[in-house]
Amino acid sequence: MHPAAATPGPSSSTAIVVRSDVSEEDDVPVRAVFAYGTLRGDFGPEGDHWGVIESTGAAWYRTTVRGYRLHQEEGLFYPFAVQTGSLEDVITGTLLLWAPGEVARRAIARCDQIEGFNPHRPLHGLYRRAQLEVELPPAAVADSVDAGWLDRDIEATTIRAFIYHQLQPPAAAGKSILSFPGGDWLASRQDSERSCC
């Protein structure tokens, strides 16, 4: 059993963006993804829509990220984030976290595939991928130390995470773009489902 499989629970802690200008060329391996749509750990009873959490043994934690705004094109079942740089813009989602090494590399490659992102052609997909330095929720630090993912002697308070985003809302012919000013697509979706039935 993967260490995180025993501790993949929600946490009410909040992660914030410490830096959003982290270069992808930096040599620190990324082993986390901030997910705000169908990859969210709390998307459904089984976790994310795609089965990534279950198949990779990810741990996940509820978080928020500032500097992005959330939208959804009418008729599509998934949202997209647009970077604004404004601290007033907040997105709610989950931080997906993997053990260092091959597990994280494979899991992130799977997320890249789902999002249509090719790291060798980063400007040619629907989504771009940015690196964020994110404050770890206290539960994530404790779980990662317990699982052996972090050294007890190191006070790890931040981690690099990827976020998938679009450059701007697409100009879809005759389709409207929904905005989520509160930044929580899943809560809006669940509220909408409850009100219609």
XYZ file of C-alpha atoms in Angstrom, residues 2-151:
150
model
C 1.249 3.428 -0.880
C 1.883 5.578 2.247
C -0.627 8.235 1.202
C -3.365 5.696 0.643
C -3.772 5.486 4.399
C -4.043 9.253 4.822
C -5.819 10.720 1.775
C -8.294 12.814 3.663
C -9.659 16.284 3.426
C -8.283 19.028 5.589
C -9.800 22.399 6.254
C -6.393 24.067 6.091
C -5.673 26.640 3.454
C -2.642 26.815 1.215
C -1.699 30.150 -0.242
C 0.507 31.075 -3.146
C 3.850 32.209 -1.851
C 5.362 32.732 -5.312
C 3.763 32.315 -8.698
C 6.854 33.244 -10.684
C 8.693 29.977 -10.062
C 10.511 28.856 -13.198
C 9.859 25.388 -14.605
C 13.584 25.180 -15.279
C 14.412 25.166 -11.563
C 15.883 21.850 -10.415
C 13.442 21.247 -7.568
C 11.191 18.333 -8.585
C 7.491 19.114 -8.437
C 5.359 16.507 -6.694
C 2.051 18.290 -6.237
C -0.786 19.645 -8.366
C -3.356 22.236 -7.355
C -6.661 20.913 -8.739
C -9.790 23.071 -8.980
C -12.062 21.024 -11.282
C -12.468 17.369 -12.181
C -9.056 16.464 -10.690
C -10.109 17.714 -7.233
C -9.742 15.171 -4.469
C -13.242 15.986 -3.245
C -14.874 15.832 -6.706
C -16.861 12.742 -5.717
C -17.042 9.904 -3.211
C -14.184 8.076 -4.971
C -12.021 11.209 -5.281
C -11.247 12.845 -8.600
C -13.266 12.167 -11.774
C -10.320 10.420 -13.484
C -9.215 7.980 -10.773
C -5.783 9.599 -10.465
C -5.828 9.752 -6.677
C -6.829 6.118 -6.271
C -4.417 4.793 -8.906
C -1.405 6.799 -7.687
C -1.932 6.840 -3.920
C -2.050 10.625 -3.712
C -2.848 12.452 -0.526
C -5.056 15.505 -0.943
C -5.857 18.602 1.085
C -8.399 21.388 0.607
C -6.646 24.604 -0.313
C -7.079 27.981 -1.915
C -4.810 29.754 -4.355
C -4.805 33.497 -4.989
C -4.054 35.260 -8.245
C -6.341 33.193 -10.479
C -9.977 33.512 -11.559
C -12.217 30.556 -12.389
C -14.455 30.214 -15.474
C -16.373 27.584 -17.429
C -17.437 27.588 -21.060
C -21.149 26.968 -21.524
C -21.828 23.348 -22.461
C -18.555 21.955 -21.092
C -18.339 19.895 -17.903
C -15.062 21.326 -16.597
C -13.745 24.738 -15.512
C -10.562 26.591 -16.349
C -8.417 29.059 -14.438
C -7.012 32.315 -15.779
C -4.056 33.938 -14.057
C -4.853 37.504 -12.983
C -2.103 38.214 -10.484
C -4.674 39.859 -8.198
C -4.697 38.706 -4.585
C -8.449 39.392 -4.594
C -8.998 36.500 -7.018
C -9.165 33.174 -5.173
C -9.729 29.619 -6.364
C -10.769 26.806 -4.042
C -9.547 23.314 -4.801
C -7.336 20.550 -3.491
C -3.591 20.083 -3.359
C -2.753 16.614 -4.708
C 0.513 15.435 -3.178
C 2.673 12.418 -4.050
C 5.738 10.729 -2.624
C 8.972 12.066 -4.130
C 10.469 10.343 -7.145
C 8.952 8.107 -9.784
C 5.477 8.016 -8.209
C 5.191 11.810 -8.472
C 6.636 11.897 -12.006
C 4.131 9.314 -13.258
C 1.196 10.956 -11.492
C 2.031 14.378 -12.908
C 2.479 12.859 -16.379
C -1.053 11.437 -16.020
C -2.376 14.868 -14.978
C -0.573 16.418 -17.975
C -2.289 13.891 -20.241
C -5.737 14.618 -18.780
C -5.221 18.368 -19.177
C -3.818 18.032 -22.701
C -0.496 19.530 -21.659
C 2.715 18.435 -23.370
C 5.816 19.578 -21.437
C 7.850 19.364 -24.661
C 5.381 21.675 -26.466
C 4.039 23.779 -23.595
C 2.419 26.456 -25.763
C 0.389 24.119 -27.996
C -2.324 22.700 -25.729
C -5.603 23.967 -24.365
C -3.995 24.442 -20.956
C -0.710 25.943 -19.866
C 1.064 24.727 -16.750
C 2.530 27.085 -14.176
C 4.544 26.356 -11.074
C 3.507 27.787 -7.744
C 5.282 27.735 -4.438
C 2.475 26.899 -2.041
C 2.309 26.888 1.738
C 1.619 23.359 2.953
C -1.396 22.938 5.205
C -0.277 21.679 8.662
C -2.064 18.355 8.061
C -0.051 17.857 4.858
C 3.224 18.420 6.694
C 2.283 15.980 9.474
C 1.038 13.320 7.039
C 4.127 13.673 4.827
C 6.478 13.297 7.794
C 4.520 10.259 9.039
C 4.646 8.676 5.562
C 8.403 9.293 5.319
C 8.010 11.796 2.481
C 9.566 14.628 4.505
C 12.503 14.518 6.918
